Tab-separated table of C-alpha atoms and ligand atoms in Angstrom:
chain	number	residue	atom	x	y	z
A	1	UNK	CA	40.228	-98.369	-47.805
A	2	UNK	CA	42.637	-100.314	-45.601
A	3	UNK	CA	46.384	-100.319	-46.360
A	4	UNK	CA	47.949	-99.076	-49.570
A	5	UNK	CA	46.159	-100.357	-52.657
A	6	UNK	CA	47.728	-100.490	-56.109
A	7	UNK	CA	45.611	-99.195	-58.972
A	8	UNK	CA	46.684	-99.809	-62.570
A	9	UNK	CA	46.102	-96.959	-65.005
A	10	UNK	CA	45.628	-98.597	-68.404
A	11	UNK	CA	47.659	-96.129	-70.432
A	12	UNK	CA	50.964	-95.873	-72.242
A	13	UNK	CA	50.758	-92.058	-71.977
A	14	UNK	CA	53.185	-91.330	-69.096
A	15	UNK	CA	51.689	-87.863	-68.512
A	16	UNK	CA	48.420	-89.327	-67.227
A	17	UNK	CA	50.023	-91.225	-64.305
A	18	UNK	CA	51.193	-88.363	-62.001
A	19	UNK	CA	47.922	-86.567	-62.820
A	20	UNK	CA	45.836	-89.503	-61.539
A	21	UNK	CA	48.158	-90.058	-58.556
A	22	UNK	CA	47.755	-86.426	-57.440
A	23	UNK	CA	43.966	-86.546	-57.855
A	24	UNK	CA	43.638	-89.726	-55.772
A	25	UNK	CA	45.754	-88.171	-53.000
A	26	UNK	CA	43.627	-84.998	-53.032
A	27	UNK	CA	40.537	-87.228	-52.743
A	28	UNK	CA	42.054	-88.811	-49.611
A	29	UNK	CA	42.796	-92.190	-51.215
A	30	UNK	CA	46.046	-93.876	-50.218
A	31	UNK	CA	46.577	-95.750	-53.486
A	32	UNK	CA	49.643	-96.162	-55.669
A	33	UNK	CA	49.055	-95.605	-59.384
A	34	UNK	CA	51.135	-97.672	-61.803
A	35	UNK	CA	51.036	-97.544	-65.608
A	36	UNK	CA	51.256	-100.278	-68.218
A	37	UNK	CA	55.048	-99.980	-68.358
A	38	UNK	CA	54.999	-102.136	-65.207
A	39	UNK	CA	53.110	-104.838	-67.177
A	40	UNK	CA	54.981	-105.444	-70.445
A	41	UNK	CA	52.781	-108.473	-71.248
A	42	UNK	CA	49.517	-106.551	-70.865
A	43	UNK	CA	47.245	-106.964	-73.915
A	44	UNK	CA	46.925	-104.186	-76.514
A	45	UNK	CA	43.224	-103.297	-76.541
A	46	UNK	CA	41.700	-102.065	-79.813
A	47	UNK	CA	39.331	-99.096	-79.306
A	48	UNK	CA	36.456	-100.595	-81.272
A	49	UNK	CA	33.448	-99.025	-79.495
A	50	UNK	CA	31.498	-96.076	-80.971
A	51	UNK	CA	31.792	-93.932	-77.821
A	52	UNK	CA	34.390	-92.869	-75.252
A	53	UNK	CA	32.712	-94.683	-72.331
A	54	UNK	CA	32.626	-97.989	-74.222
A	55	UNK	CA	36.309	-97.772	-75.128
A	56	UNK	CA	37.371	-96.785	-71.598
A	57	UNK	CA	35.484	-99.820	-70.222
A	58	UNK	CA	37.063	-102.155	-72.813
A	59	UNK	CA	40.566	-101.043	-71.756
A	60	UNK	CA	39.893	-101.160	-67.991
A	61	UNK	CA	38.228	-104.609	-68.180
A	62	UNK	CA	41.141	-106.126	-70.104
A	63	UNK	CA	43.727	-104.716	-67.683
A	64	UNK	CA	41.806	-105.699	-64.522
A	65	UNK	CA	41.593	-109.242	-65.902
A	66	UNK	CA	45.301	-109.313	-66.774
A	67	UNK	CA	46.667	-107.760	-63.543
A	68	UNK	CA	43.979	-108.929	-61.073
A	69	UNK	CA	44.091	-105.394	-59.649
A	70	UNK	CA	41.643	-102.471	-59.817
A	71	UNK	CA	42.153	-100.897	-63.253
A	72	UNK	CA	41.351	-97.399	-64.488
A	73	UNK	CA	41.312	-96.334	-68.139
A	74	UNK	CA	40.306	-93.175	-69.920
A	75	UNK	CA	39.382	-92.569	-73.508
A	76	UNK	CA	39.274	-89.012	-74.703
A	77	UNK	CA	39.070	-86.807	-77.746
A	78	UNK	CA	37.985	-83.566	-79.347
A	79	UNK	CA	34.423	-82.923	-80.587
A	80	UNK	CA	34.274	-80.055	-83.079
A	81	UNK	CA	30.846	-78.396	-83.493
A	82	UNK	CA	31.398	-77.491	-87.171
A	83	UNK	CA	32.423	-81.108	-87.904
A	84	UNK	CA	29.248	-82.539	-86.309
A	85	UNK	CA	31.194	-83.770	-83.271
A	86	UNK	CA	34.105	-85.318	-85.181
A	87	UNK	CA	36.906	-86.338	-84.815
A	88	UNK	CA	35.445	-87.699	-81.528
A	89	UNK	CA	36.592	-91.267	-80.860
A	90	UNK	CA	38.789	-91.002	-83.987
A	91	UNK	CA	40.803	-88.066	-82.528
A	92	UNK	CA	44.059	-90.014	-82.133
A	93	UNK	CA	44.032	-91.229	-85.757
A	94	UNK	CA	42.126	-88.460	-87.584
A	95	UNK	CA	44.855	-87.988	-90.212
A	96	UNK	CA	44.939	-91.774	-90.713
A	97	UNK	CA	47.936	-93.281	-92.413
A	98	UNK	CA	49.256	-89.838	-93.289
A	99	UNK	CA	49.804	-89.186	-89.558
A	100	UNK	CA	51.589	-92.496	-89.109
A	101	UNK	CA	53.787	-91.867	-92.185
A	102	UNK	CA	54.970	-88.408	-91.152
A	103	UNK	CA	55.961	-89.713	-87.707
A	104	UNK	CA	54.231	-86.815	-85.920
A	105	UNK	CA	50.681	-88.011	-85.574
A	106	UNK	CA	49.601	-85.114	-83.281
A	107	UNK	CA	50.818	-82.473	-85.773
A	108	UNK	CA	49.112	-84.247	-88.705
A	109	UNK	CA	45.797	-84.565	-86.805
A	110	UNK	CA	45.845	-80.907	-85.716
A	111	UNK	CA	46.792	-79.750	-89.224
A	112	UNK	CA	43.879	-81.648	-90.757
A	113	UNK	CA	41.338	-80.107	-88.335
A	114	UNK	CA	42.739	-76.637	-89.106
A	115	UNK	CA	42.391	-77.256	-92.859
A	116	UNK	CA	38.825	-78.466	-92.395
A	117	UNK	CA	37.922	-75.296	-90.443
A	118	UNK	CA	39.727	-72.863	-92.739
A	119	UNK	CA	36.523	-71.136	-93.916
A	120	UNK	CA	34.633	-71.456	-90.620
A	121	UNK	CA	34.037	-68.057	-88.985
A	122	UNK	CA	34.985	-67.289	-85.381
A	123	UNK	CA	31.436	-67.685	-84.015
A	124	UNK	CA	31.146	-71.257	-85.318
A	125	UNK	CA	34.504	-72.534	-84.058
A	126	UNK	CA	33.158	-74.065	-80.821
A	127	UNK	CA	34.563	-77.421	-79.665
A	128	UNK	CA	34.907	-79.557	-76.565
A	129	UNK	CA	37.347	-82.034	-75.131
A	130	UNK	CA	35.664	-85.099	-73.642
A	131	UNK	CA	37.070	-87.795	-71.395
A	132	UNK	CA	35.359	-90.954	-70.181
A	133	UNK	CA	37.116	-92.644	-67.264
A	134	UNK	CA	36.291	-96.201	-66.231
A	135	UNK	CA	37.152	-98.241	-63.150
A	136	UNK	CA	36.910	-102.030	-63.161
A	137	UNK	CA	37.607	-104.220	-60.126
A	138	UNK	CA	38.858	-107.812	-60.390
A	139	UNK	CA	35.509	-108.959	-58.915
A	140	UNK	CA	33.714	-107.499	-61.950
A	141	UNK	CA	32.314	-104.331	-60.336
A	142	UNK	CA	32.622	-101.389	-62.720
A	143	UNK	CA	31.715	-97.753	-63.178
A	144	UNK	CA	32.295	-95.076	-65.813
A	145	UNK	CA	32.111	-91.259	-65.597
A	146	UNK	CA	32.638	-88.346	-68.035
A	147	UNK	CA	34.231	-84.908	-68.002
A	148	UNK	CA	33.836	-82.149	-70.614
A	149	UNK	CA	35.786	-78.909	-71.242
A	150	UNK	CA	34.119	-76.448	-73.670
A	151	UNK	CA	36.094	-73.949	-75.709
A	152	UNK	CA	36.883	-72.763	-79.234
A	153	UNK	CA	39.515	-73.507	-81.858
A	154	UNK	CA	41.899	-70.775	-83.054
A	155	UNK	CA	43.475	-70.826	-86.519
A	156	UNK	CA	47.166	-70.526	-85.567
A	157	UNK	CA	48.708	-72.966	-83.048
A	158	UNK	CA	50.175	-71.420	-79.850
A	159	UNK	CA	52.071	-72.928	-76.896
A	160	UNK	CA	54.481	-75.767	-76.207
A	161	UNK	CA	52.833	-77.644	-73.309
A	162	UNK	CA	50.355	-80.512	-73.345
A	163	UNK	CA	49.866	-82.664	-76.447
A	164	UNK	CA	47.441	-83.419	-79.267
A	165	UNK	CA	45.090	-80.541	-80.107
A	166	UNK	CA	46.138	-78.332	-77.133
A	167	UNK	CA	47.898	-75.659	-79.282
A	168	UNK	CA	44.596	-74.725	-81.019
A	169	UNK	CA	42.138	-75.097	-78.080
A	170	UNK	CA	41.154	-72.065	-75.958
A	171	UNK	CA	38.850	-73.005	-73.029
A	172	UNK	CA	35.763	-70.864	-72.336
A	173	UNK	CA	36.683	-67.877	-70.153
A	174	UNK	CA	40.377	-68.080	-71.171
A	175	UNK	CA	42.583	-66.236	-73.664
A	176	UNK	CA	45.396	-68.817	-73.617
A	177	UNK	CA	45.405	-72.181	-75.353
A	178	UNK	CA	45.702	-75.248	-73.111
A	179	UNK	CA	49.227	-75.622	-74.556
A	180	UNK	CA	50.087	-72.251	-72.946
A	181	UNK	CA	48.966	-73.410	-69.466
A	182	UNK	CA	50.952	-75.337	-66.869
A	183	UNK	CA	49.920	-78.947	-66.300
A	184	UNK	CA	48.326	-77.965	-62.963
A	185	UNK	CA	46.326	-75.116	-64.543
A	186	UNK	CA	45.048	-77.395	-67.291
A	187	UNK	CA	44.213	-80.280	-64.906
A	188	UNK	CA	42.122	-77.949	-62.749
A	189	UNK	CA	39.665	-77.351	-65.630
A	190	UNK	CA	40.276	-80.170	-68.102
A	191	UNK	CA	37.926	-82.914	-69.249
A	192	UNK	CA	40.329	-85.553	-67.901
A	193	UNK	CA	40.840	-83.709	-64.593
A	194	UNK	CA	37.058	-83.521	-64.116
A	195	UNK	CA	36.551	-87.193	-65.047
A	196	UNK	CA	39.449	-88.401	-62.853
A	197	UNK	CA	38.166	-86.393	-59.856
A	198	UNK	CA	34.695	-87.891	-60.315
A	199	UNK	CA	36.215	-91.351	-60.587
A	200	UNK	CA	38.254	-90.852	-57.396
A	201	UNK	CA	34.991	-90.220	-55.517
A	202	UNK	CA	33.475	-93.430	-56.947
A	203	UNK	CA	36.651	-95.344	-56.107
A	204	UNK	CA	36.281	-94.428	-52.430
A	205	UNK	CA	32.967	-96.304	-52.341
A	206	UNK	CA	34.192	-99.250	-54.416
A	207	UNK	CA	37.609	-100.191	-52.998
B	1	ITT	P1	46.118	-93.978	-74.117
B	1	ITT	O1	44.993	-94.418	-75.035
B	1	ITT	O2	47.269	-94.968	-74.059
B	1	ITT	O3	45.646	-93.618	-72.736
B	1	ITT	P2	46.297	-91.568	-75.796
B	1	ITT	O4	47.208	-90.404	-75.692
B	1	ITT	O5	46.108	-92.204	-77.151
B	1	ITT	O6	46.767	-92.625	-74.684
B	1	ITT	P3	43.439	-91.058	-75.813
B	1	ITT	O7	43.131	-92.243	-76.666
B	1	ITT	O8	42.571	-90.826	-74.634
B	1	ITT	O9	44.912	-91.112	-75.224
B	1	ITT	O10	43.462	-89.693	-76.654
B	1	ITT	C1	42.875	-89.559	-77.922
B	1	ITT	C2	43.353	-88.337	-78.645
B	1	ITT	O11	42.516	-87.221	-78.290
B	1	ITT	C3	44.784	-87.879	-78.353
B	1	ITT	O12	45.691	-88.518	-79.185
B	1	ITT	C4	44.690	-86.377	-78.674
B	1	ITT	O13	44.817	-86.180	-80.052
B	1	ITT	C5	43.264	-86.014	-78.244
B	1	ITT	N1	43.265	-85.526	-76.854
B	1	ITT	C6	42.710	-86.119	-75.773
B	1	ITT	N2	42.906	-85.389	-74.654
B	1	ITT	C7	43.614	-84.316	-75.045
B	1	ITT	C8	44.142	-83.211	-74.353
B	1	ITT	O14	44.025	-83.085	-73.027
B	1	ITT	N3	44.812	-82.290	-75.041
B	1	ITT	C9	44.972	-82.402	-76.371
B	1	ITT	N4	44.530	-83.422	-77.103
B	1	ITT	C10	43.838	-84.378	-76.457
């Protein structure tokens, strides 16, 4: 890559921006990552696809078109074995209007999953976080990759870090929940960390 390129990360989740910036630097890419706050007129993209990869591509395509810059987007969620892979792409709105009404959507979503697993024994509480990350260039070139973190769900939330379902998710080989890890510890093993590192390698060939 010649000179310093700007890459737009199609997210309103501020925590994802320094994470992507650090991963691009580690991959040897001299690119500046900016979020959607820098583009107040950017379109809101409805996540209408049935899978993470489809939704990540929808978001990245819309933002590449709007900004005329390379755009990255990720779509992620929790797949619970005992719920046949749900909430999946519905992870952010699993508790539906109840989550919106209470004002704390994350707490409502997590509470609903815990209720649904109340009678599920330890050995059947497996789950995984999945992230699909897409890159779309203004010239129409695009690519999408995935990252997965396997683990299990505990029945009592622990930890203050992270967001979403982190307080009930214990990765394989760990005793702590991802909400009890530092951001760096979680990024090193997380679905999104894995997907973003894979995407950084693809980006080197594309940009
Ligand atoms: P953007 O769409 O603006 O990027 P978002 O936070 O809504 O931000 P996602 O759609 O990718 O991001 O996330 C879907 C949901 O999946 C999220 O609201 C959480 O409930 C859950 N989730 C995803 N990654 C998670 C993680 O690392 N830790 C805990 N929960 C996570």
